[in-house]
PDB file of N, CA and C in Angstrom:
ATOM      1  N   MET O   1     119.030 123.211 168.868  1.00 66.00           N
ATOM      2  CA  MET O   1     119.290 121.888 169.390  1.00 66.00           C
ATOM      3  C   MET O   1     120.529 121.324 168.691  1.00 66.00           C
ATOM      4  N   ALA O   2     121.366 120.658 169.455  1.00 71.00           N
ATOM      5  CA  ALA O   2     122.603 120.091 168.906  1.00 71.00           C
ATOM      6  C   ALA O   2     122.286 118.898 168.013  1.00 71.00           C
ATOM      7  N   PRO O   3     123.150 118.625 167.026  1.00 74.00           N
ATOM      8  CA  PRO O   3     122.931 117.449 166.178  1.00 74.00           C
ATOM      9  C   PRO O   3     123.120 116.173 166.990  1.00 74.00           C
ATOM     10  N   PRO O   4     122.482 115.091 166.583  1.00 76.00           N
ATOM     11  CA  PRO O   4     122.620 113.843 167.346  1.00 76.00           C
ATOM     12  C   PRO O   4     124.057 113.339 167.324  1.00 76.00           C
ATOM     13  N   THR O   5     124.474 112.756 168.444  1.00 71.00           N
ATOM     14  CA  THR O   5     125.812 112.203 168.579  1.00 71.00           C
ATOM     15  C   THR O   5     125.701 110.703 168.812  1.00 71.00           C
ATOM     16  N   THR O   6     126.466 109.928 168.078  1.00 68.00           N
ATOM     17  CA  THR O   6     126.469 108.487 168.256  1.00 68.00           C
ATOM     18  C   THR O   6     127.044 108.142 169.615  1.00 68.00           C
ATOM     19  N   ILE O   7     126.333 107.334 170.394  1.00 72.00           N
ATOM     20  CA  ILE O   7     126.806 106.933 171.719  1.00 72.00           C
ATOM     21  C   ILE O   7     127.349 105.518 171.605  1.00 72.00           C
ATOM     22  N   ARG O   8     128.618 105.367 171.934  1.00 70.00           N
ATOM     23  CA  ARG O   8     129.288 104.075 171.846  1.00 70.00           C
ATOM     24  C   ARG O   8     130.192 103.896 173.043  1.00 70.00           C
ATOM     25  N   SER O   9     130.568 102.647 173.292  1.00 72.00           N
ATOM     26  CA  SER O   9     131.543 102.387 174.351  1.00 72.00           C
ATOM     27  C   SER O   9     132.915 102.855 173.870  1.00 72.00           C
ATOM     28  N   ARG O  10     133.872 102.918 174.778  1.00 68.00           N
ATOM     29  CA  ARG O  10     135.219 103.357 174.405  1.00 68.00           C
ATOM     30  C   ARG O  10     135.809 102.461 173.313  1.00 68.00           C
ATOM     31  N   ASN O  11     135.652 101.133 173.463  1.00 71.00           N
ATOM     32  CA  ASN O  11     136.196 100.198 172.468  1.00 71.00           C
ATOM     33  C   ASN O  11     135.508 100.360 171.118  1.00 71.00           C
ATOM     34  N   GLN O  12     134.195 100.558 171.131  1.00 69.00           N
ATOM     35  CA  GLN O  12     133.474 100.763 169.880  1.00 69.00           C
ATOM     36  C   GLN O  12     133.910 102.062 169.217  1.00 69.00           C
ATOM     37  N   ALA O  13     134.177 103.070 170.012  1.00 62.00           N
ATOM     38  CA  ALA O  13     134.553 104.366 169.466  1.00 62.00           C
ATOM     39  C   ALA O  13     135.956 104.347 168.877  1.00 62.00           C
ATOM     40  N   LEU O  14     136.863 103.650 169.517  1.00 63.00           N
ATOM     41  CA  LEU O  14     138.242 103.648 169.049  1.00 63.00           C
ATOM     42  C   LEU O  14     138.458 102.763 167.830  1.00 63.00           C
ATOM     43  N   ALA O  15     137.628 101.747 167.638  1.00 64.00           N
ATOM     44  CA  ALA O  15     137.792 100.842 166.488  1.00 64.00           C
ATOM     45  C   ALA O  15     137.696 101.583 165.154  1.00 64.00           C
ATOM     46  N   PRO O  16     136.655 102.395 164.904  1.00 59.00           N
ATOM     47  CA  PRO O  16     136.612 103.108 163.615  1.00 59.00           C
ATOM     48  C   PRO O  16     137.746 104.123 163.459  1.00 59.00           C
ATOM     49  N   LEU O  17     138.200 104.694 164.558  1.00 56.00           N
ATOM     50  CA  LEU O  17     139.274 105.677 164.468  1.00 56.00           C
ATOM     51  C   LEU O  17     140.577 105.029 164.033  1.00 56.00           C
ATOM     52  N   ALA O  18     140.753 103.761 164.354  1.00 59.00           N
ATOM     53  CA  ALA O  18     141.977 103.054 163.970  1.00 59.00           C
ATOM     54  C   ALA O  18     142.053 102.875 162.455  1.00 59.00           C
ATOM     55  N   THR O  19     140.899 102.877 161.787  1.00 58.00           N
ATOM     56  CA  THR O  19     140.897 102.690 160.335  1.00 58.00           C
ATOM     57  C   THR O  19     141.148 103.992 159.586  1.00 58.00           C
ATOM     58  N   LEU O  20     141.092 105.132 160.273  1.00 57.00           N
ATOM     59  CA  LEU O  20     141.334 106.410 159.615  1.00 57.00           C
ATOM     60  C   LEU O  20     142.828 106.610 159.410  1.00 57.00           C
ATOM     61  N   ASP O  21     143.198 107.297 158.364  1.00 57.00           N
ATOM     62  CA  ASP O  21     144.618 107.499 158.096  1.00 57.00           C
ATOM     63  C   ASP O  21     145.201 108.600 158.984  1.00 57.00           C
ATOM     64  N   SER O  22     146.482 108.788 158.903  1.00 54.00           N
ATOM     65  CA  SER O  22     147.182 109.748 159.776  1.00 54.00           C
ATOM     66  C   SER O  22     146.839 111.195 159.440  1.00 54.00           C
ATOM     67  N   LYS O  23     146.168 111.448 158.323  1.00 53.00           N
ATOM     68  CA  LYS O  23     145.804 112.808 157.954  1.00 53.00           C
ATOM     69  C   LYS O  23     144.501 113.260 158.620  1.00 53.00           C
ATOM     70  N   THR O  24     143.887 112.368 159.402  1.00 62.00           N
ATOM     71  CA  THR O  24     142.645 112.707 160.078  1.00 62.00           C
ATOM     72  C   THR O  24     142.958 113.574 161.296  1.00 62.00           C
ATOM     73  N   ASP O  25     142.203 114.642 161.450  1.00 75.00           N
ATOM     74  CA  ASP O  25     142.402 115.575 162.553  1.00 75.00           C
ATOM     75  C   ASP O  25     141.398 115.268 163.656  1.00 75.00           C
ATOM     76  N   CYS O  26     141.875 114.826 164.838  1.00 83.00           N
ATOM     77  CA  CYS O  26     140.994 114.488 165.960  1.00 83.00           C
ATOM     78  C   CYS O  26     141.357 115.329 167.179  1.00 83.00           C
ATOM     79  N   GLN O  27     140.323 115.725 167.905  1.00 88.00           N
ATOM     80  CA  GLN O  27     140.517 116.469 169.150  1.00 88.00           C
ATOM     81  C   GLN O  27     139.610 115.885 170.214  1.00 88.00           C
ATOM     82  N   LEU O  28     140.082 115.905 171.455  1.00 90.00           N
ATOM     83  CA  LEU O  28     139.270 115.463 172.578  1.00 90.00           C
ATOM     84  C   LEU O  28     138.478 116.654 173.097  1.00 90.00           C
ATOM     85  N   LYS O  29     137.173 116.489 173.220  1.00 92.00           N
ATOM     86  CA  LYS O  29     136.294 117.554 173.710  1.00 92.00           C
ATOM     87  C   LYS O  29     135.634 117.085 174.996  1.00 92.00           C
ATOM     88  N   GLU O  30     135.351 118.039 175.890  1.00 93.00           N
ATOM     89  CA  GLU O  30     134.738 117.722 177.172  1.00 93.00           C
ATOM     90  C   GLU O  30     133.446 118.512 177.325  1.00 93.00           C
ATOM     91  N   LEU O  31     132.444 117.856 177.886  1.00 92.00           N
ATOM     92  CA  LEU O  31     131.163 118.484 178.173  1.00 92.00           C
ATOM     93  C   LEU O  31     130.835 118.176 179.629  1.00 92.00           C
ATOM     94  N   VAL O  32     130.459 119.181 180.395  1.00 93.00           N
ATOM     95  CA  VAL O  32     130.082 118.966 181.789  1.00 93.00           C
ATOM     96  C   VAL O  32     128.580 119.156 181.903  1.00 93.00           C
ATOM     97  N   GLN O  33     127.909 118.113 182.365  1.00 93.00           N
ATOM     98  CA  GLN O  33     126.486 118.182 182.628  1.00 93.00           C
ATOM     99  C   GLN O  33     126.288 118.139 184.137  1.00 93.00           C
ATOM    100  N   TRP O  34     125.157 118.631 184.586  1.00 92.00           N
ATOM    101  CA  TRP O  34     124.872 118.670 186.016  1.00 92.00           C
ATOM    102  C   TRP O  34     123.661 117.818 186.322  1.00 92.00           C
ATOM    103  N   GLU O  35     123.787 116.991 187.357  1.00 89.00           N
ATOM    104  CA  GLU O  35     122.662 116.203 187.850  1.00 89.00           C
ATOM    105  C   GLU O  35     122.224 116.842 189.156  1.00 89.00           C
ATOM    106  N   CYS O  36     120.989 117.302 189.202  1.00 92.00           N
ATOM    107  CA  CYS O  36     120.493 118.015 190.383  1.00 92.00           C
ATOM    108  C   CYS O  36     119.347 117.253 191.030  1.00 92.00           C
ATOM    109  N   GLN O  37     119.343 117.291 192.366  1.00 93.00           N
ATOM    110  CA  GLN O  37     118.272 116.678 193.142  1.00 93.00           C
ATOM    111  C   GLN O  37     117.747 117.704 194.130  1.00 93.00           C
ATOM    112  N   PHE O  38     116.457 117.673 194.341  1.00 91.00           N
ATOM    113  CA  PHE O  38     115.825 118.582 195.286  1.00 91.00           C
ATOM    114  C   PHE O  38     115.783 117.900 196.642  1.00 91.00           C
ATOM    115  N   LYS O  39     116.403 118.523 197.653  1.00 90.00           N
ATOM    116  CA  LYS O  39     116.414 117.978 199.013  1.00 90.00           C
ATOM    117  C   LYS O  39     115.935 119.057 199.963  1.00 90.00           C
ATOM    118  N   GLY O  40     114.745 118.863 200.509  1.00 90.00           N
ATOM    119  CA  GLY O  40     114.187 119.860 201.418  1.00 90.00           C
ATOM    120  C   GLY O  40     113.938 121.158 200.689  1.00 90.00           C
ATOM    121  N   ALA O  41     114.616 122.220 201.106  1.00 90.00           N
ATOM    122  CA  ALA O  41     114.459 123.533 200.465  1.00 90.00           C
ATOM    123  C   ALA O  41     115.642 123.854 199.545  1.00 90.00           C
ATOM    124  N   ASP O  42     116.540 122.889 199.352  1.00 93.00           N
ATOM    125  CA  ASP O  42     117.747 123.129 198.564  1.00 93.00           C
ATOM    126  C   ASP O  42     117.844 122.184 197.383  1.00 93.00           C
ATOM    127  N   TYR O  43     118.613 122.627 196.395  1.00 92.00           N
ATOM    128  CA  TYR O  43     118.996 121.771 195.284  1.00 92.00           C
ATOM    129  C   TYR O  43     120.445 121.353 195.498  1.00 92.00           C
ATOM    130  N   ILE O  44     120.723 120.068 195.332  1.00 93.00           N
ATOM    131  CA  ILE O  44     122.085 119.539 195.406  1.00 93.00           C
ATOM    132  C   ILE O  44     122.464 119.126 193.988  1.00 93.00           C
ATOM    133  N   CYS O  45     123.489 119.769 193.428  1.00 93.00           N
ATOM    134  CA  CYS O  45     123.906 119.492 192.051  1.00 93.00           C
ATOM    135  C   CYS O  45     125.317 118.922 192.019  1.00 93.00           C
ATOM    136  N   SER O  46     125.506 117.896 191.189  1.00 91.00           N
ATOM    137  CA  SER O  46     126.815 117.257 191.032  1.00 91.00           C
ATOM    138  C   SER O  46     127.203 117.294 189.559  1.00 91.00           C
ATOM    139  N   PRO O  47     128.476 117.630 189.266  1.00 92.00           N
ATOM    140  CA  PRO O  47     128.913 117.645 187.863  1.00 92.00           C
ATOM    141  C   PRO O  47     129.152 116.229 187.347  1.00 92.00           C
ATOM    142  N   PHE O  48     128.929 116.056 186.065  1.00 90.00           N
ATOM    143  CA  PHE O  48     129.182 114.790 185.390  1.00 90.00           C
ATOM    144  C   PHE O  48     129.864 115.107 184.069  1.00 90.00           C
ATOM    145  N   LYS O  49     131.127 114.680 183.921  1.00 92.00           N
ATOM    146  CA  LYS O  49     131.882 114.962 182.698  1.00 92.00           C
ATOM    147  C   LYS O  49     131.611 113.903 181.636  1.00 92.00           C
ATOM    148  N   ARG O  50     131.517 114.364 180.385  1.00 92.00           N
ATOM    149  CA  ARG O  50     131.420 113.477 179.236  1.00 92.00           C
ATOM    150  C   ARG O  50     132.525 113.868 178.267  1.00 92.00           C
ATOM    151  N   LEU O  51     133.211 112.865 177.729  1.00 92.00           N
ATOM    152  CA  LEU O  51     134.316 113.096 176.801  1.00 92.00           C
ATOM    153  C   LEU O  51     133.929 112.616 175.407  1.00 92.00           C
ATOM    154  N   PHE O  52     134.302 113.418 174.409  1.00 90.00           N
ATOM    155  CA  PHE O  52     134.009 113.099 173.018  1.00 90.00           C
ATOM    156  C   PHE O  52     135.275 113.247 172.184  1.00 90.00           C
ATOM    157  N   GLU O  53     135.434 112.358 171.229  1.00 86.00           N
ATOM    158  CA  GLU O  53     136.503 112.454 170.243  1.00 86.00           C
ATOM    159  C   GLU O  53     135.864 113.074 169.004  1.00 86.00           C
ATOM    160  N   HIS O  54     136.323 114.250 168.625  1.00 87.00           N
ATOM    161  CA  HIS O  54     135.795 114.965 167.461  1.00 87.00           C
ATOM    162  C   HIS O  54     136.819 114.838 166.345  1.00 87.00           C
ATOM    163  N   CYS O  55     136.457 114.113 165.293  1.00 84.00           N
ATOM    164  CA  CYS O  55     137.403 113.846 164.199  1.00 84.00           C
ATOM    165  C   CYS O  55     136.905 114.448 162.889  1.00 84.00           C
ATOM    166  N   ILE O  56     137.839 115.023 162.152  1.00 81.00           N
ATOM    167  CA  ILE O  56     137.549 115.563 160.825  1.00 81.00           C
ATOM    168  C   ILE O  56     138.398 114.779 159.826  1.00 81.00           C
ATOM    169  N   ALA O  57     137.732 114.083 158.928  1.00 74.00           N
ATOM    170  CA  ALA O  57     138.407 113.265 157.920  1.00 74.00           C
ATOM    171  C   ALA O  57     138.946 114.161 156.816  1.00 74.00           C
ATOM    172  N   PRO O  58     139.846 113.627 155.963  1.00 72.00           N
ATOM    173  CA  PRO O  58     140.393 114.424 154.863  1.00 72.00           C
ATOM    174  C   PRO O  58     139.325 114.993 153.924  1.00 72.00           C
ATOM    175  N   ASP O  59     138.166 114.318 153.835  1.00 74.00           N
ATOM    176  CA  ASP O  59     137.089 114.833 152.971  1.00 74.00           C
ATOM    177  C   ASP O  59     136.245 115.890 153.688  1.00 74.00           C
ATOM    178  N   LYS O  60     136.717 116.368 154.852  1.00 76.00           N
ATOM    179  CA  LYS O  60     136.084 117.426 155.650  1.00 76.00           C
ATOM    180  C   LYS O  60     134.809 116.989 156.365  1.00 76.00           C
ATOM    181  N   SER O  61     134.497 115.681 156.378  1.00 77.00           N
ATOM    182  CA  SER O  61     133.347 115.210 157.141  1.00 77.00           C
ATOM    183  C   SER O  61     133.752 115.091 158.611  1.00 77.00           C
ATOM    184  N   ALA O  62     132.854 115.451 159.504  1.00 80.00           N
ATOM    185  CA  ALA O  62     133.146 115.424 160.936  1.00 80.00           C
ATOM    186  C   ALA O  62     132.338 114.329 161.620  1.00 80.00           C
ATOM    187  N   THR O  63     132.960 113.689 162.602  1.00 81.00           N
ATOM    188  CA  THR O  63     132.319 112.637 163.371  1.00 81.00           C
ATOM    189  C   THR O  63     132.632 112.844 164.842  1.00 81.00           C
ATOM    190  N   ASN O  64     131.630 112.658 165.699  1.00 83.00           N
ATOM    191  CA  ASN O  64     131.814 112.734 167.146  1.00 83.00           C
ATOM    192  C   ASN O  64     131.561 111.360 167.744  1.00 83.00           C
ATOM    193  N   TYR O  65     132.491 110.905 168.582  1.00 82.00           N
ATOM    194  CA  TYR O  65     132.344 109.639 169.287  1.00 82.00           C
ATOM    195  C   TYR O  65     132.477 109.906 170.772  1.00 82.00           C
ATOM    196  N   GLU O  66     131.525 109.393 171.557  1.00 86.00           N
ATOM    197  CA  GLU O  66     131.653 109.551 173.003  1.00 86.00           C
ATOM    198  C   GLU O  66     132.637 108.521 173.510  1.00 86.00           C
ATOM    199  N   VAL O  67     133.622 108.955 174.285  1.00 87.00           N
ATOM    200  CA  VAL O  67     134.644 108.062 174.824  1.00 87.00           C
ATOM    201  C   VAL O  67     134.664 108.119 176.360  1.00 87.00           C
ATOM    202  N   THR O  68     133.574 108.566 176.955  1.00 87.00           N
ATOM    203  CA  THR O  68     133.450 108.576 178.412  1.00 87.00           C
ATOM    204  C   THR O  68     133.512 107.146 178.911  1.00 87.00           C
ATOM    205  N   ASP O  69     134.296 106.894 179.954  1.00 85.00           N
ATOM    206  CA  ASP O  69     134.317 105.562 180.545  1.00 85.00           C
ATOM    207  C   ASP O  69     134.042 105.662 182.045  1.00 85.00           C
ATOM    208  N   THR O  70     134.095 104.541 182.736  1.00 83.00           N
ATOM    209  CA  THR O  70     133.739 104.525 184.157  1.00 83.00           C
ATOM    210  C   THR O  70     134.724 105.304 185.020  1.00 83.00           C
ATOM    211  N   TYR O  71     135.919 105.556 184.529  1.00 85.00           N
ATOM    212  CA  TYR O  71     136.930 106.269 185.317  1.00 85.00           C
ATOM    213  C   TYR O  71     136.941 107.773 185.063  1.00 85.00           C
ATOM    214  N   THR O  72     136.171 108.259 184.106  1.00 83.00           N
ATOM    215  CA  THR O  72     136.161 109.677 183.775  1.00 83.00           C
ATOM    216  C   THR O  72     135.686 110.520 184.950  1.00 83.00           C
ATOM    217  N   ASN O  73     134.708 110.037 185.690  1.00 83.00           N
ATOM    218  CA  ASN O  73     134.103 110.809 186.781  1.00 83.00           C
ATOM    219  C   ASN O  73     134.482 110.312 188.160  1.00 83.00           C
ATOM    220  N   SER O  74     135.538 109.526 188.268  1.00 79.00           N
ATOM    221  CA  SER O  74     135.926 109.038 189.600  1.00 79.00           C
ATOM    222  C   SER O  74     136.998 109.901 190.219  1.00 79.00           C
TER     223      SER O  74
END
């Protein structure tokens, strides 16, 4: 099982990142989840993208922030 990830809005996620110094290493990560519904004899599945900012501080601690917004899946 994956470690828990803090779920925050885009503004909440970007605020702590602004306090990190320029030596912090951050990467944008994407996760695609599928939402499936059973209709008759078929399954209808739709992808749903989630975006995370994965940051590693100079002390080697890692933090993941979800930065998915309403426009990510439009």
